[in-house]
Coordinates of C-alpha atoms in Angstrom, one line a residue:
R1 CA 24.7 16.9 -11.0
R2 CA 22.7 14.4 -12.8
P3 CA 21.5 15.1 -16.6
P4 CA 18.0 15.8 -17.1
R5 CA 15.0 12.8 -18.0
S6 CA 14.8 12.9 -21.3
T7 CA 10.6 11.7 -22.6
P8 CA 9.4 8.9 -20.5
T9 CA 9.8 6.3 -22.3
P10 CA 4.9 5.3 -22.6
S11 CA 4.7 2.1 -20.6
S12 CA 4.3 -0.9 -21.2
A13 CA 0.4 -2.8 -20.3
A14 CA 2.1 -5.6 -18.3
S15 CA 4.0 -2.6 -16.3
D16 CA 0.5 -0.8 -16.1
V17 CA -0.7 -4.1 -14.5
Y18 CA 1.9 -4.7 -12.0
K19 CA 0.9 -1.0 -10.6
R20 CA -1.6 -2.1 -9.3
Q21 CA -1.4 -5.0 -7.0
S22 CA -2.8 -5.2 -3.6
V23 CA -2.1 -7.8 -0.5
V24 CA -5.2 -8.6 -0.3
Q25 CA -4.4 -11.4 2.7
E26 CA -1.9 -12.9 5.0
E27 CA -1.7 -15.8 6.8
G28 CA 0.3 -17.5 9.2
P29 CA 2.5 -16.9 11.6
P30 CA 5.1 -14.3 11.2
H31 CA 8.2 -16.7 10.7
D32 CA 5.8 -19.4 7.6
R33 CA 3.5 -16.6 5.9
M34 CA 1.9 -16.9 3.4
F35 CA 0.5 -13.8 1.0
T36 CA -2.3 -13.3 -1.8
I37 CA -2.2 -10.5 -3.8
E38 CA -4.1 -9.3 -5.6
V39 CA -3.7 -7.6 -10.5
S40 CA -6.5 -4.8 -10.3
T41 CA -6.6 -2.6 -13.6
S42 CA -9.9 0.2 -14.0
E43 CA -12.1 -3.2 -15.3
G44 CA -11.6 -4.6 -12.0
V45 CA -9.8 -8.0 -10.9
V46 CA -8.0 -9.6 -13.2
G47 CA -5.0 -11.9 -11.6
H48 CA -4.9 -13.1 -7.4
G49 CA -1.8 -15.4 -6.9
S50 CA -0.3 -16.7 -3.5
G51 CA 3.7 -17.2 -2.2
R52 CA 6.2 -17.5 0.8
S53 CA 6.9 -14.2 0.5
K54 CA 4.6 -10.7 -1.1
K55 CA 7.4 -11.1 -4.0
Q56 CA 6.2 -14.4 -5.0
G57 CA 2.5 -13.5 -4.2
S58 CA 3.0 -10.6 -6.4
I59 CA 4.9 -12.5 -9.0
A60 CA 1.9 -15.3 -9.0
A61 CA -0.3 -12.6 -9.3
A62 CA 1.5 -10.8 -12.5
E63 CA 1.6 -14.2 -14.3
A64 CA -2.1 -14.6 -14.0
A65 CA -3.2 -11.4 -15.5
V66 CA -0.5 -11.3 -18.2
V67 CA -2.8 -14.7 -18.7
T68 CA -6.5 -13.4 -18.4
L69 CA -5.7 -9.8 -20.1
G70 CA -4.2 -12.4 -23.1
L71 CA -0.8 -10.9 -23.2
K72 CA 1.4 -13.7 -23.4
R73 CA 1.9 -15.7 -26.9

């Protein structure tokens, strides 16, 4: 049995952005796909990224969003 959860930790702006990613394009044959991911907030699209896997595309899109939102020092 799991212990009851404590109060939720406030999420950071970066994790809020991460939750709003979607695949906007898949190109290529199944063995050589290229995924394009879009990151959006309530204000609109803030980053795009591409990669050979959804994970690589998501990382690239999240990094672009962090720069766009001015969260990177």
